[in-house]
Amino acid sequence: DAKTTQPTSMDCAEGRAANLPCNHSTISGNEYVYWYRQIHSQGPQYIIHGLKNNETNEMASLIITEDRKSSTLILPHATLRDTAVYYCIVRAEYNFNKFYFGSGTKLNVKP
Amino acid sequence: GAVVSQHPSWVICKSGTSVKIECRSLDFQATTMFWYRQFPKQSLMLMATSNEGSKATYEQGVEKDKFLINHASLTLSTLTVTSAHPEDSSFYICSAGDQGLAGGEQFFGPGTRLTVL
């Protein structure tokens, strides 16, 4: 079962930063936090993942709180093509690589 | 990143027939692949774990005789929906993990849309 909770939807103006929160209060010590996104009728696309430290790549930044009970995905300059459903996933500790998807956040980037 | 393909991308079949969906890892070997199902406006639901050279393991509530999984090589897993019915119409997605990547990133295929008439 999914171990994360996310807001159902969010709006963001084009060119502005999009900050997507995720709550994972029951996360275990060696579980990673992954973010994927799914554009309509496509397979999910990997964005970023982390364990304890904040991470940044060419797509986004991941901020994980010190207690690891929540995280925020930041898209620094959202474009219309970033409109998608964003999933925050905690990888099950004893089921290596199994991903259980929650309901995700529908991000609407508006002109 | 690594590429996972699926074939076909969409299929329409008559009720009672069987449909096979292929999932391939194109540039890496995957000892484990996963199959998901997604109904409209819903999230992905993990159906089963496909293990190369051994039996698949199914999530609770998924009928193993209905959804046959074969993982005959390190780059190919197949899902066969047997005796398909309209309620099996869905978007089927596979994924594969590259064990060499720290943290176990999964790569997803583009999905197969099944419509059962």
PDB file of C-alpha atoms in Angstrom, chain B residues 1-116:
ATOM      1  CA  GLY B   1      18.267   6.789 -19.007  1.00  0.00           C
ATOM      2  CA  ALA B   2      17.401   3.204 -19.746  1.00  0.00           C
ATOM      3  CA  VAL B   3      14.591   2.450 -22.184  1.00  0.00           C
ATOM      4  CA  VAL B   4      11.665   0.103 -21.716  1.00  0.00           C
ATOM      5  CA  SER B   5       9.339  -0.632 -24.604  1.00  0.00           C
ATOM      6  CA  GLN B   6       5.908  -2.229 -24.793  1.00  0.00           C
ATOM      7  CA  HIS B   7       4.081  -3.876 -27.630  1.00  0.00           C
ATOM      8  CA  PRO B   8       1.440  -3.317 -28.739  1.00  0.00           C
ATOM      9  CA  SER B   9       0.732   0.261 -27.733  1.00  0.00           C
ATOM     10  CA  TRP B  10      -2.977  -0.378 -28.036  1.00  0.00           C
ATOM     11  CA  VAL B  11      -5.180  -3.390 -28.730  1.00  0.00           C
ATOM     12  CA  ILE B  12      -8.882  -4.004 -29.210  1.00  0.00           C
ATOM     13  CA  CYS B  13     -10.217  -7.509 -28.790  1.00  0.00           C
ATOM     14  CA  LYS B  14     -13.464  -9.385 -28.465  1.00  0.00           C
ATOM     15  CA  SER B  15     -14.704 -10.653 -25.138  1.00  0.00           C
ATOM     16  CA  GLY B  16     -13.410 -14.153 -24.389  1.00  0.00           C
ATOM     17  CA  THR B  17     -10.179 -13.880 -26.320  1.00  0.00           C
ATOM     18  CA  SER B  18      -6.673 -13.736 -24.868  1.00  0.00           C
ATOM     19  CA  VAL B  19      -4.279 -10.862 -25.366  1.00  0.00           C
ATOM     20  CA  LYS B  20      -0.494 -10.882 -24.937  1.00  0.00           C
ATOM     21  CA  ILE B  21       1.457  -7.741 -24.056  1.00  0.00           C
ATOM     22  CA  GLU B  22       5.247  -7.630 -24.319  1.00  0.00           C
ATOM     23  CA  CYS B  23       7.609  -5.592 -22.194  1.00  0.00           C
ATOM     24  CA  ARG B  24      11.254  -5.249 -23.211  1.00  0.00           C
ATOM     25  CA  SER B  25      14.266  -3.605 -21.608  1.00  0.00           C
ATOM     26  CA  LEU B  26      16.183  -2.312 -24.615  1.00  0.00           C
ATOM     27  CA  ASP B  27      19.598  -1.394 -23.260  1.00  0.00           C
ATOM     28  CA  PHE B  28      19.933  -3.173 -19.957  1.00  0.00           C
ATOM     29  CA  GLN B  29      19.194  -6.513 -18.404  1.00  0.00           C
ATOM     30  CA  ALA B  30      16.350  -6.774 -15.956  1.00  0.00           C
ATOM     31  CA  THR B  31      16.047  -9.763 -13.685  1.00  0.00           C
ATOM     32  CA  THR B  32      12.881  -8.241 -12.319  1.00  0.00           C
ATOM     33  CA  MET B  33      10.060  -6.480 -14.108  1.00  0.00           C
ATOM     34  CA  PHE B  34       6.764  -5.200 -12.796  1.00  0.00           C
ATOM     35  CA  TRP B  35       3.278  -4.989 -14.228  1.00  0.00           C
ATOM     36  CA  TYR B  36       0.781  -2.281 -13.343  1.00  0.00           C
ATOM     37  CA  ARG B  37      -2.792  -1.568 -14.312  1.00  0.00           C
ATOM     38  CA  GLN B  38      -4.353   1.864 -14.458  1.00  0.00           C
ATOM     39  CA  PHE B  39      -8.034   2.647 -14.847  1.00  0.00           C
ATOM     40  CA  PRO B  40      -9.170   6.072 -16.100  1.00  0.00           C
ATOM     41  CA  LYS B  41      -8.529   8.905 -13.651  1.00  0.00           C
ATOM     42  CA  GLN B  42      -6.949   6.501 -11.176  1.00  0.00           C
ATOM     43  CA  SER B  43      -3.420   5.803 -10.042  1.00  0.00           C
ATOM     44  CA  LEU B  44      -1.223   2.900 -11.070  1.00  0.00           C
ATOM     45  CA  MET B  45      -1.927  -0.343  -9.268  1.00  0.00           C
ATOM     46  CA  LEU B  46       0.871  -2.877  -8.934  1.00  0.00           C
ATOM     47  CA  MET B  47      -0.327  -6.235 -10.242  1.00  0.00           C
ATOM     48  CA  ALA B  48       2.678  -8.523 -10.104  1.00  0.00           C
ATOM     49  CA  THR B  49       6.406  -8.913 -10.005  1.00  0.00           C
ATOM     50  CA  SER B  50       7.937 -10.791 -12.900  1.00  0.00           C
ATOM     51  CA  ASN B  51      11.105 -12.722 -12.087  1.00  0.00           C
ATOM     52  CA  GLU B  52      13.402 -14.055 -14.810  1.00  0.00           C
ATOM     53  CA  GLY B  53      13.482 -17.809 -14.745  1.00  0.00           C
ATOM     54  CA  SER B  54      10.942 -18.249 -11.978  1.00  0.00           C
ATOM     55  CA  LYS B  55       7.286 -17.800 -11.235  1.00  0.00           C
ATOM     56  CA  ALA B  56       5.782 -14.372 -10.952  1.00  0.00           C
ATOM     57  CA  THR B  57       4.518 -13.129  -7.616  1.00  0.00           C
ATOM     58  CA  TYR B  58       1.118 -11.493  -7.593  1.00  0.00           C
ATOM     59  CA  GLU B  59      -0.276  -8.762  -5.424  1.00  0.00           C
ATOM     60  CA  GLN B  60      -3.244  -9.556  -3.230  1.00  0.00           C
ATOM     61  CA  GLY B  61      -6.468  -9.669  -5.176  1.00  0.00           C
ATOM     62  CA  VAL B  62      -4.874 -10.218  -8.594  1.00  0.00           C
ATOM     63  CA  GLU B  63      -5.878 -13.500 -10.242  1.00  0.00           C
ATOM     64  CA  LYS B  64      -2.769 -15.340 -11.377  1.00  0.00           C
ATOM     65  CA  ASP B  65      -4.741 -17.581 -13.733  1.00  0.00           C
ATOM     66  CA  LYS B  66      -6.298 -14.548 -15.346  1.00  0.00           C
ATOM     67  CA  PHE B  67      -3.079 -12.602 -15.816  1.00  0.00           C
ATOM     68  CA  LEU B  68      -0.326 -14.964 -16.942  1.00  0.00           C
ATOM     69  CA  ILE B  69       3.196 -13.639 -16.699  1.00  0.00           C
ATOM     70  CA  ASN B  70       6.242 -15.120 -18.363  1.00  0.00           C
ATOM     71  CA  HIS B  71       9.763 -13.749 -17.958  1.00  0.00           C
ATOM     72  CA  ALA B  72      11.773 -15.992 -20.227  1.00  0.00           C
ATOM     73  CA  SER B  73      14.827 -13.786 -20.710  1.00  0.00           C
ATOM     74  CA  LEU B  74      16.619 -10.896 -19.054  1.00  0.00           C
ATOM     75  CA  THR B  75      15.087  -8.436 -21.495  1.00  0.00           C
ATOM     76  CA  LEU B  76      11.537  -9.699 -22.041  1.00  0.00           C
ATOM     77  CA  SER B  77       8.473 -10.184 -19.890  1.00  0.00           C
ATOM     78  CA  THR B  78       5.008 -10.918 -21.238  1.00  0.00           C
ATOM     79  CA  LEU B  79       1.586 -10.430 -19.696  1.00  0.00           C
ATOM     80  CA  THR B  80      -1.279 -12.451 -21.125  1.00  0.00           C
ATOM     81  CA  VAL B  81      -4.804 -11.444 -20.231  1.00  0.00           C
ATOM     82  CA  THR B  82      -6.755 -14.679 -20.611  1.00  0.00           C
ATOM     83  CA  SER B  83     -10.424 -14.776 -21.561  1.00  0.00           C
ATOM     84  CA  ALA B  84     -10.597 -11.016 -21.511  1.00  0.00           C
ATOM     85  CA  HIS B  85     -13.824  -9.273 -20.575  1.00  0.00           C
ATOM     86  CA  PRO B  86     -14.868  -5.616 -20.782  1.00  0.00           C
ATOM     87  CA  GLU B  87     -13.910  -5.050 -17.149  1.00  0.00           C
ATOM     88  CA  ASP B  88     -10.310  -5.917 -18.084  1.00  0.00           C
ATOM     89  CA  SER B  89     -10.172  -2.868 -20.324  1.00  0.00           C
ATOM     90  CA  SER B  90      -7.427  -0.737 -18.878  1.00  0.00           C
ATOM     91  CA  PHE B  91      -4.004   0.817 -19.391  1.00  0.00           C
ATOM     92  CA  TYR B  92      -1.292  -1.757 -18.667  1.00  0.00           C
ATOM     93  CA  ILE B  93       2.184  -0.507 -17.851  1.00  0.00           C
ATOM     94  CA  CYS B  94       5.390  -2.408 -17.184  1.00  0.00           C
ATOM     95  CA  SER B  95       8.578  -1.285 -15.528  1.00  0.00           C
ATOM     96  CA  ALA B  96      12.052  -2.656 -15.062  1.00  0.00           C
ATOM     97  CA  GLY B  97      14.814  -1.863 -12.636  1.00  0.00           C
ATOM     98  CA  ASP B  98      18.474  -1.467 -13.428  1.00  0.00           C
ATOM     99  CA  GLN B  99      20.109  -3.125 -10.450  1.00  0.00           C
ATOM    100  CA  GLY B 100      23.310  -1.255 -11.122  1.00  0.00           C
ATOM    101  CA  LEU B 101      21.808   2.070 -10.141  1.00  0.00           C
ATOM    102  CA  ALA B 102      22.022   3.090  -6.523  1.00  0.00           C
ATOM    103  CA  GLY B 103      18.599   3.270  -4.938  1.00  0.00           C
ATOM    104  CA  GLY B 104      16.981   1.012  -7.526  1.00  0.00           C
ATOM    105  CA  GLU B 105      15.433   3.399 -10.033  1.00  0.00           C
ATOM    106  CA  GLN B 106      12.649   1.920 -12.135  1.00  0.00           C
ATOM    107  CA  PHE B 107      12.074   2.688 -15.787  1.00  0.00           C
ATOM    108  CA  PHE B 108       8.563   2.546 -17.143  1.00  0.00           C
ATOM    109  CA  GLY B 109       7.272   1.510 -20.518  1.00  0.00           C
ATOM    110  CA  PRO B 110       4.890   3.708 -22.508  1.00  0.00           C
ATOM    111  CA  GLY B 111       1.901   1.549 -21.645  1.00  0.00           C
ATOM    112  CA  THR B 112      -0.570  -0.601 -23.578  1.00  0.00           C
ATOM    113  CA  ARG B 113      -4.213   0.385 -23.801  1.00  0.00           C
ATOM    114  CA  LEU B 114      -6.479  -2.650 -23.881  1.00  0.00           C
ATOM    115  CA  THR B 115     -10.085  -2.331 -24.935  1.00  0.00           C
ATOM    116  CA  VAL B 116     -12.288  -5.419 -24.680  1.00  0.00           C
TER     117      VAL B 116
END
